[in-house]
PDB file of C-alpha atoms in Angstrom:
ATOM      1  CA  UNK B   1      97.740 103.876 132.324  1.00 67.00           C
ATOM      2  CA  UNK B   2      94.932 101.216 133.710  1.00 71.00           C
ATOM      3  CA  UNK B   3      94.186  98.382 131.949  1.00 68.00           C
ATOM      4  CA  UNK B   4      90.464 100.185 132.053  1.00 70.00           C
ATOM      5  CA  UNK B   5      91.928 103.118 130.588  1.00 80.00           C
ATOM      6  CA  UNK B   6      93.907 100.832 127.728  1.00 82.00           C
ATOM      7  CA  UNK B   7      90.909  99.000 126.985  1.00 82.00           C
ATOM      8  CA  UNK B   8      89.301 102.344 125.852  1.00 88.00           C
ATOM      9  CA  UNK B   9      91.868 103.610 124.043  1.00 92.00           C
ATOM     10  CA  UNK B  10      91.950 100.575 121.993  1.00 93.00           C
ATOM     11  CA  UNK B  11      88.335 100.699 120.979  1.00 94.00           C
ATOM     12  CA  UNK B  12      88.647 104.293 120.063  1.00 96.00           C
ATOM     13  CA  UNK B  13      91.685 103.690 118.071  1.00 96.00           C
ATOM     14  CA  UNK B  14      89.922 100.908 116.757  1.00 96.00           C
ATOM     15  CA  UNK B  15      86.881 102.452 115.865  1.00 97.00           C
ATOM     16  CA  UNK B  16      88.411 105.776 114.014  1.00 98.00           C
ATOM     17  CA  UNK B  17      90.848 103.005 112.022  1.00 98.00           C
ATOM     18  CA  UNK B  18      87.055 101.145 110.797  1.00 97.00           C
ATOM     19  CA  UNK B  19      85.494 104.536 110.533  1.00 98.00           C
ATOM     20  CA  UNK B  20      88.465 106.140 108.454  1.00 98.00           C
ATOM     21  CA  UNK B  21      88.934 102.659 106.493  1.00 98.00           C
ATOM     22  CA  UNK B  22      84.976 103.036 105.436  1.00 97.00           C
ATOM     23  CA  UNK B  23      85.870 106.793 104.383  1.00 97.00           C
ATOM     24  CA  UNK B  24      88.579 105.895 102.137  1.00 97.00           C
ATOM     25  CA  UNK B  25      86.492 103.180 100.401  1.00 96.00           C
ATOM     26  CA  UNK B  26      83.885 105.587  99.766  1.00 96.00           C
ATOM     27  CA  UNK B  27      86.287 108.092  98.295  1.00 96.00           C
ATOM     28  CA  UNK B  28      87.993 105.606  95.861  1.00 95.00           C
ATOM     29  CA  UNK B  29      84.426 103.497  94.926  1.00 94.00           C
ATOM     30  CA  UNK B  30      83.208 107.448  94.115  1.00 94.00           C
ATOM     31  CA  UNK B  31      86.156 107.242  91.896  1.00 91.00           C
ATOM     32  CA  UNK B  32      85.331 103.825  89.908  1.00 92.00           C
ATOM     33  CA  UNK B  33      88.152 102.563  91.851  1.00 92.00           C
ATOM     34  CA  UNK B  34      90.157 104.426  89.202  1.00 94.00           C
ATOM     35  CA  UNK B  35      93.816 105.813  91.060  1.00 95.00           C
ATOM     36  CA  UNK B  36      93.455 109.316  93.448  1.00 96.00           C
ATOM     37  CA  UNK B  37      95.281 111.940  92.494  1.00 96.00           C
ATOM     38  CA  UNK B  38      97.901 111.294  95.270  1.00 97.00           C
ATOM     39  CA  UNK B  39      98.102 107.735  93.607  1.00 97.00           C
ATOM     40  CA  UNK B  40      99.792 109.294  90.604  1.00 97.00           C
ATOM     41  CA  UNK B  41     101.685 110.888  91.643  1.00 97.00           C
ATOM     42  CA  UNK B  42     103.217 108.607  94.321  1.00 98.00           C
ATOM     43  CA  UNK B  43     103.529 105.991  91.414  1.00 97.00           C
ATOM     44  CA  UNK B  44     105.376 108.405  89.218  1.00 96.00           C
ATOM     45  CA  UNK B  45     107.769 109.030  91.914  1.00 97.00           C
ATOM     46  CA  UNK B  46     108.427 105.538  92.447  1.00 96.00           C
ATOM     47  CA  UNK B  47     108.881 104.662  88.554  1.00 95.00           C
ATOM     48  CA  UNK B  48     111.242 107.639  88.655  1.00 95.00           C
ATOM     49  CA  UNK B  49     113.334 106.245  91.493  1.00 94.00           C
ATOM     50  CA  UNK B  50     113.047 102.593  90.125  1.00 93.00           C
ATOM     51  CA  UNK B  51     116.634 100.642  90.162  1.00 95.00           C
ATOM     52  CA  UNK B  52     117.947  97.494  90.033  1.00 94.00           C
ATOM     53  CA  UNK B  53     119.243  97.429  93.780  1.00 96.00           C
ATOM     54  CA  UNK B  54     116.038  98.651  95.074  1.00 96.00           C
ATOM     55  CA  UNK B  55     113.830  96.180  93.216  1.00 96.00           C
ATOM     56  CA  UNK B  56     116.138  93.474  94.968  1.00 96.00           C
ATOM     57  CA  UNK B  57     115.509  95.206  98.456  1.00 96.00           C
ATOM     58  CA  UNK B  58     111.467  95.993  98.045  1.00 96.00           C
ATOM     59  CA  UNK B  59     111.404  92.085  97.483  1.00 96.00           C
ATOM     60  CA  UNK B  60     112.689  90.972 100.712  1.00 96.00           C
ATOM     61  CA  UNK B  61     109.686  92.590 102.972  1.00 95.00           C
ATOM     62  CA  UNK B  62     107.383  91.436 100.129  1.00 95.00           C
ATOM     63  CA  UNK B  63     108.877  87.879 100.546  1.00 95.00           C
ATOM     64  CA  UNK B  64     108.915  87.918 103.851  1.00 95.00           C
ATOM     65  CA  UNK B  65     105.589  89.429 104.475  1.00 93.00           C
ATOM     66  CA  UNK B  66     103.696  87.147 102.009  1.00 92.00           C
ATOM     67  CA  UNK B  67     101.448  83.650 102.564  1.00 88.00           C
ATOM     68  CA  UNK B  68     103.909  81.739 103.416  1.00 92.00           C
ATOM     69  CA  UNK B  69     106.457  84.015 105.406  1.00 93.00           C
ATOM     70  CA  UNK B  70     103.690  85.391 107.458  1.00 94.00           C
ATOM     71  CA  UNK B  71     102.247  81.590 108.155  1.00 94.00           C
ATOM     72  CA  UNK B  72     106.313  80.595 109.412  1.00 95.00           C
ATOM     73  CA  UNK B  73     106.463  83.717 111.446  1.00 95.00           C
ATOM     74  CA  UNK B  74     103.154  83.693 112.695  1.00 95.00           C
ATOM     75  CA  UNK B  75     103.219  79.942 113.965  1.00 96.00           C
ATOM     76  CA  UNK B  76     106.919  81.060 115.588  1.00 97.00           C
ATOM     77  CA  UNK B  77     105.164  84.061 117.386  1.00 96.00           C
ATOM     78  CA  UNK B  78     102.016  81.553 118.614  1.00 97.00           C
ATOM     79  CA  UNK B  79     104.717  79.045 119.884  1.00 97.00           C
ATOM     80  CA  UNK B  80     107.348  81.378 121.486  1.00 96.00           C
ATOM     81  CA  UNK B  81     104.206  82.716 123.250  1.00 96.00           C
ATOM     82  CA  UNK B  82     103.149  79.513 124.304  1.00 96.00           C
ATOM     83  CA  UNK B  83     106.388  78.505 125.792  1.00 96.00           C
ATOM     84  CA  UNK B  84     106.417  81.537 127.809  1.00 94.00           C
ATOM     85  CA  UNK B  85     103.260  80.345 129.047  1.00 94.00           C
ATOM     86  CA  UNK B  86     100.985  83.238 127.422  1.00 95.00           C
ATOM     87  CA  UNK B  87      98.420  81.165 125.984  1.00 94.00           C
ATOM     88  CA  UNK B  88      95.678  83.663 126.373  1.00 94.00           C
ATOM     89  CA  UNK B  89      97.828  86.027 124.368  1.00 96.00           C
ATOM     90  CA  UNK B  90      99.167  83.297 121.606  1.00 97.00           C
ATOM     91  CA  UNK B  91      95.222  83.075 120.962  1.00 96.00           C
ATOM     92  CA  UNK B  92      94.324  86.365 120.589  1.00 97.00           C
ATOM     93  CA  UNK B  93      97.347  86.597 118.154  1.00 97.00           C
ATOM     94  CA  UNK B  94      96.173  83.718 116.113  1.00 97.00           C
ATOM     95  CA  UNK B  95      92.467  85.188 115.904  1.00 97.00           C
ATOM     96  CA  UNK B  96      93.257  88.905 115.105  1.00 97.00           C
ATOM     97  CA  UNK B  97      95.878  87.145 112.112  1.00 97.00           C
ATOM     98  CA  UNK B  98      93.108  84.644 110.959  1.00 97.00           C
ATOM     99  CA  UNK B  99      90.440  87.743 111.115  1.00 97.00           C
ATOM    100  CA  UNK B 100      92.259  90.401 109.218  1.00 97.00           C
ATOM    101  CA  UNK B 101      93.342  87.827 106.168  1.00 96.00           C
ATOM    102  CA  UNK B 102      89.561  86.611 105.710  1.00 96.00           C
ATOM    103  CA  UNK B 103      88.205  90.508 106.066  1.00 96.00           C
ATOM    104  CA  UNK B 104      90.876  91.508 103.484  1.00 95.00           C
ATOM    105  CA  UNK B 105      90.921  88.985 100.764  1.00 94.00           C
ATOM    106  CA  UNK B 106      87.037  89.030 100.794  1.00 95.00           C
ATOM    107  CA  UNK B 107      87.119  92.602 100.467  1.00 95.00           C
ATOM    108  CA  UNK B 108      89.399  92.747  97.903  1.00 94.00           C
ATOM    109  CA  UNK B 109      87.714  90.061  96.060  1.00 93.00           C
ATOM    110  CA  UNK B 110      84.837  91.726  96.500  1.00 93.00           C
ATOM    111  CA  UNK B 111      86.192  95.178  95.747  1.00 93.00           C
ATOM    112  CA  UNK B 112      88.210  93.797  92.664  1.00 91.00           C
ATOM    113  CA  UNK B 113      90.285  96.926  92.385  1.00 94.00           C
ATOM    114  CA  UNK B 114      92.743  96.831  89.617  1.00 93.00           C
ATOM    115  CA  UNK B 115      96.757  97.021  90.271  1.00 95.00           C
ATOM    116  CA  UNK B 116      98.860  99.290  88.020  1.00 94.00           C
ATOM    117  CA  UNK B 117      99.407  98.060  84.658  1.00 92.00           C
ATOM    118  CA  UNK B 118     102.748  97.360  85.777  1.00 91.00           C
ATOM    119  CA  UNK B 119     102.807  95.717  88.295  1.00 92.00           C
ATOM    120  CA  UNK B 120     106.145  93.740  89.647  1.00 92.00           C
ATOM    121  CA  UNK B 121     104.379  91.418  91.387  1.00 89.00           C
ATOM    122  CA  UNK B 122     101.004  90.106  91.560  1.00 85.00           C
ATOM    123  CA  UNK B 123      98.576  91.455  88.856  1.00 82.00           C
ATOM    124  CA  UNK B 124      94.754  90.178  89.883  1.00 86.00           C
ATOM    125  CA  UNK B 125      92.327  92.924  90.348  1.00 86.00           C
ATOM    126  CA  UNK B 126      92.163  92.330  94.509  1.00 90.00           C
ATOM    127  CA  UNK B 127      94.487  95.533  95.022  1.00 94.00           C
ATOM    128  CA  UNK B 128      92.594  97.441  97.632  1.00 97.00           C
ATOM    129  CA  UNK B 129      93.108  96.716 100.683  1.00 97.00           C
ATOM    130  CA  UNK B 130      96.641  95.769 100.895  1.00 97.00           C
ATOM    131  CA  UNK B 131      97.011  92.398 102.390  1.00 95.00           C
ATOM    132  CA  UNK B 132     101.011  92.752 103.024  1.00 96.00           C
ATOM    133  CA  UNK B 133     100.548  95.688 104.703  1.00 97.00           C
ATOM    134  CA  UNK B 134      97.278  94.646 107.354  1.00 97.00           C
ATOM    135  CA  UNK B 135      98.761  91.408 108.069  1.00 97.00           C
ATOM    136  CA  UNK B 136     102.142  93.254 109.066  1.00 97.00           C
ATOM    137  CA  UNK B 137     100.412  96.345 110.630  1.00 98.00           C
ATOM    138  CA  UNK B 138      97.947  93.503 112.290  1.00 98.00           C
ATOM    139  CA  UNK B 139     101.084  91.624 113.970  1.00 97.00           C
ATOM    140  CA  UNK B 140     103.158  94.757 115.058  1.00 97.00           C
ATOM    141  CA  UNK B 141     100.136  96.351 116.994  1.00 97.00           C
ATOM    142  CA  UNK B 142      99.313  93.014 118.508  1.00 97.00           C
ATOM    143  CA  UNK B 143     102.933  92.483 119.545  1.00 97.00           C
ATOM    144  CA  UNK B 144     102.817  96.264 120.928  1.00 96.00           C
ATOM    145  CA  UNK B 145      99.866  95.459 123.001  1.00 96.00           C
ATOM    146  CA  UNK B 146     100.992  93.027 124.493  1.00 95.00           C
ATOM    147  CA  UNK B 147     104.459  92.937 125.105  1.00 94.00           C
ATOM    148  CA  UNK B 148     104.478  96.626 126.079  1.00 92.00           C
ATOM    149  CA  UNK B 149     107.779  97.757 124.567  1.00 93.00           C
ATOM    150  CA  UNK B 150     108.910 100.727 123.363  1.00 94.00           C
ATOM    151  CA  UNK B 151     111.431  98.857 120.750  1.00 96.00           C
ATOM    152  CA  UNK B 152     109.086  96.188 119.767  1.00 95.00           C
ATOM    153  CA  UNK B 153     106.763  99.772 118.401  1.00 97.00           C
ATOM    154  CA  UNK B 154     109.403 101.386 116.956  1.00 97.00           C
ATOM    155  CA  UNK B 155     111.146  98.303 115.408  1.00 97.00           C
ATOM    156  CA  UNK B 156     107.179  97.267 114.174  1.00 97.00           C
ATOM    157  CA  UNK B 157     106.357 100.714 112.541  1.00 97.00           C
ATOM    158  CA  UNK B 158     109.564 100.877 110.848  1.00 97.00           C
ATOM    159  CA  UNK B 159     108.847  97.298 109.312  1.00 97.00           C
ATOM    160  CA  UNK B 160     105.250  98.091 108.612  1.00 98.00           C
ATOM    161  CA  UNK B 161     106.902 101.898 106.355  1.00 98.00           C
ATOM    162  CA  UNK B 162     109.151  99.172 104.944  1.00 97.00           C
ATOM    163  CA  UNK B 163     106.250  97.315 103.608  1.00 98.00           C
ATOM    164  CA  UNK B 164     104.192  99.804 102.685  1.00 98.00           C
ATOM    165  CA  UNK B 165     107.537 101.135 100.830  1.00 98.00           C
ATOM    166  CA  UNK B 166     107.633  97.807  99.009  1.00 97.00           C
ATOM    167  CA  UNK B 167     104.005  97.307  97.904  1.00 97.00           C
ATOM    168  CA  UNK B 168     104.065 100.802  96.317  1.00 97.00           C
ATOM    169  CA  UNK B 169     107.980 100.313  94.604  1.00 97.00           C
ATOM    170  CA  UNK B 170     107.177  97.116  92.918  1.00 96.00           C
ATOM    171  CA  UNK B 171     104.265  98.357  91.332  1.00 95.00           C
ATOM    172  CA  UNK B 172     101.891  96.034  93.169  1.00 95.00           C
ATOM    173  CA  UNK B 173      99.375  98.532  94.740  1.00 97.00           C
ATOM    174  CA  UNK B 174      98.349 102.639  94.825  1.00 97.00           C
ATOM    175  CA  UNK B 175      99.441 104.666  97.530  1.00 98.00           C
ATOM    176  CA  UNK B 176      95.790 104.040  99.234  1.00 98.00           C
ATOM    177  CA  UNK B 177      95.912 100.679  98.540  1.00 98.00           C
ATOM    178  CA  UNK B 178      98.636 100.160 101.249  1.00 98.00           C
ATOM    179  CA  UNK B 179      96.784 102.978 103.880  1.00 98.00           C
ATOM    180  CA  UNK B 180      93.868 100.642 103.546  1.00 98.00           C
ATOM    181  CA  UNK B 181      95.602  97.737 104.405  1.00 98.00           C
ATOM    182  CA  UNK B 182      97.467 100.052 107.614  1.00 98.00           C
ATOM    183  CA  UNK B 183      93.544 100.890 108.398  1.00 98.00           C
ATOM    184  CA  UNK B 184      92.681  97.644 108.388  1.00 98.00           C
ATOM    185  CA  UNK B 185      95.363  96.079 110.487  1.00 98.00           C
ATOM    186  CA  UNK B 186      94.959  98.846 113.197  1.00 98.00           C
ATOM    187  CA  UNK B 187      91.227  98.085 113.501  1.00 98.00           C
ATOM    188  CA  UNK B 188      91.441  94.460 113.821  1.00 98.00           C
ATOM    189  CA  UNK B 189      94.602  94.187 116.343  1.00 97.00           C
ATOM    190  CA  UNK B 190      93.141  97.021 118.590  1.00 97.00           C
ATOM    191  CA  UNK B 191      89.372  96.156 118.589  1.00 97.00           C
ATOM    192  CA  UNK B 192      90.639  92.002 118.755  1.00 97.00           C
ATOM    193  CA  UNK B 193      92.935  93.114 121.761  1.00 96.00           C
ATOM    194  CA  UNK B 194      90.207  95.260 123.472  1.00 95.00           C
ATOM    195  CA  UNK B 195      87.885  92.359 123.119  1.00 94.00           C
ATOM    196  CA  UNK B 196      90.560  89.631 124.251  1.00 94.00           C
ATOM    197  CA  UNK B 197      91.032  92.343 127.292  1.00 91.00           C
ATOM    198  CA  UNK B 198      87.565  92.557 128.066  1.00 87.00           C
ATOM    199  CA  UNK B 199      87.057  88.799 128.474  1.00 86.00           C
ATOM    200  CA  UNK B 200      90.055  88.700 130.275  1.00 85.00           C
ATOM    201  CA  UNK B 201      89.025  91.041 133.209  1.00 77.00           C
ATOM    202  CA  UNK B 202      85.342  89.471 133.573  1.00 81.00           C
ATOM    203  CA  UNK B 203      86.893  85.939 134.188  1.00 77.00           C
ATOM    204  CA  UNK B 204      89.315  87.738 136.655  1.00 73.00           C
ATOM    205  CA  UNK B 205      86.873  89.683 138.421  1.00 69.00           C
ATOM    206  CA  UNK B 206      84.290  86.644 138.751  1.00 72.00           C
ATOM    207  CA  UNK B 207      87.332  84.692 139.788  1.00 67.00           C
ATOM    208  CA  UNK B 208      88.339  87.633 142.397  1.00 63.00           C
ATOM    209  CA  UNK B 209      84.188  87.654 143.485  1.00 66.00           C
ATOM    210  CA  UNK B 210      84.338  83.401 144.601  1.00 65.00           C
ATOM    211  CA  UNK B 211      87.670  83.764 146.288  1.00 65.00           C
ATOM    212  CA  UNK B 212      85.710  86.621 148.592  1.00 65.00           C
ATOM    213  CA  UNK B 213      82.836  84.431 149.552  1.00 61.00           C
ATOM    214  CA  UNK B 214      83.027  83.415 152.928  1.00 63.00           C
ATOM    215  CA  UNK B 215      83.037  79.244 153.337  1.00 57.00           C
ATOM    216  CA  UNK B 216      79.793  77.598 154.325  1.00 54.00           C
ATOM    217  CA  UNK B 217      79.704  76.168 157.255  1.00 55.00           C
ATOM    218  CA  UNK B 218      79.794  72.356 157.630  1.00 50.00           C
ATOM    219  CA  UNK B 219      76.849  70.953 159.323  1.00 52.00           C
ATOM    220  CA  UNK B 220      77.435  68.556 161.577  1.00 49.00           C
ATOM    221  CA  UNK B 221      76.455  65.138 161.003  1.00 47.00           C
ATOM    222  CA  UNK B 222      76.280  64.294 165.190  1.00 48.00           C
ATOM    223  CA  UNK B 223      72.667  64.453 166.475  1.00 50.00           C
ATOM    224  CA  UNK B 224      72.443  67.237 169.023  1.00 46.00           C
TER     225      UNK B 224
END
């Protein structure tokens, strides 16, 4: 695939992720951001296979993938990529992290969607979207963009389930709470990527365009 052809594929990604995001906000403000149907149910099921051991095991990825965690991992990710000398792509990391935490907590401060009654973990009404799971979806994509490794998606999806998992086992968000937050983390790393990309290839091609350009001759400065 071209980096043309990946560029395009990341908008459109990008752009069903917003438009699909904007359709499931619809959907639950037509509700009075009471829970869906599927909501219910997927919170009954998870009250029905609460335990001990799995309470101490939803935590870890809800540690790990909170304020803090994701400021220690994030400023490891920046740095390893500036050692390798990636510095274009330790900045487009930083933005799309920086840009999906201010679009999430404003829309779920805005939104002011109200977590289940019993909640394990936080309990302010900024449930929808989920900002554990866009900051984690957000980072994985970005990572899969551009490293380019099958392992690093497959490892990153299974983290991103994991979290989603967690969010919805401690009580802490609805079922589309947590496909919000995978909405929004899709949209941002793809459409941040495409327009890192895009930048990237004008500099390159104006760079390409003044290498062609034939010298200019020297006039002499000898009197004929």
């Amino acid at each position: 695939m071209t980096e043309a052809s990946r560029g395009s594929t990341a908008i459109v990604v990008g752009a069903s992720a917003t438009l699909a995001f904007v359709i499931l906000r619809a959907v639950v403000a037509w509700g009075g951001h009471e829970p869906l149907a599927v909501d219910v149910w997927w919170h009954d099921l998870m009250l029905a296979l609460t335990s001990d051991v799995w309470i101490v095991v939803a935590w870890v990825p809800a540690v790990v993938g909170g304020t803090v965690g994701m400021i220690v991992i994030g400023v490891i990710l920046i740095g390893v990529l500036v050692w390798r000398r990636r510095r274009g792509d330790a900045a487009t990391l930083a933005v799309a992290m920086v840009a999906v935490v201010a679009i999430g907590a404003t829309m779920a401060a805005v939104i002011g969607r109200t977590r289940p009654a019993d909640s394990l973990a936080e309990s302010v009404a900024t449930s929808f979207p989920s900002g554990h799971t866009a900051v984690a979806t957000t980072v994985v994509v970005m990572l899969g963009l551009l490293l380019r490794r099958r392992a690093v998606w497959v490892a990153g999806a299974a983290w991103v389930l994991l979290m989603m998992w967690s969010r919805t086992y401690l009580q802490a968000h609805w079922l589309s709470d947590v496909v919000a937050g995978l909405l929004e983390g899709v949209a941002v790393a793809t459409l941040v990527w495409a327009c890192a990309e895009s930048v990237r290839a004008r500099r390159l091609a104006r760079s390409h365009r003044a290498a062609s350009l034939p010298d200019e001759p020297i006039e002499s400065s000898v009197n004929p």
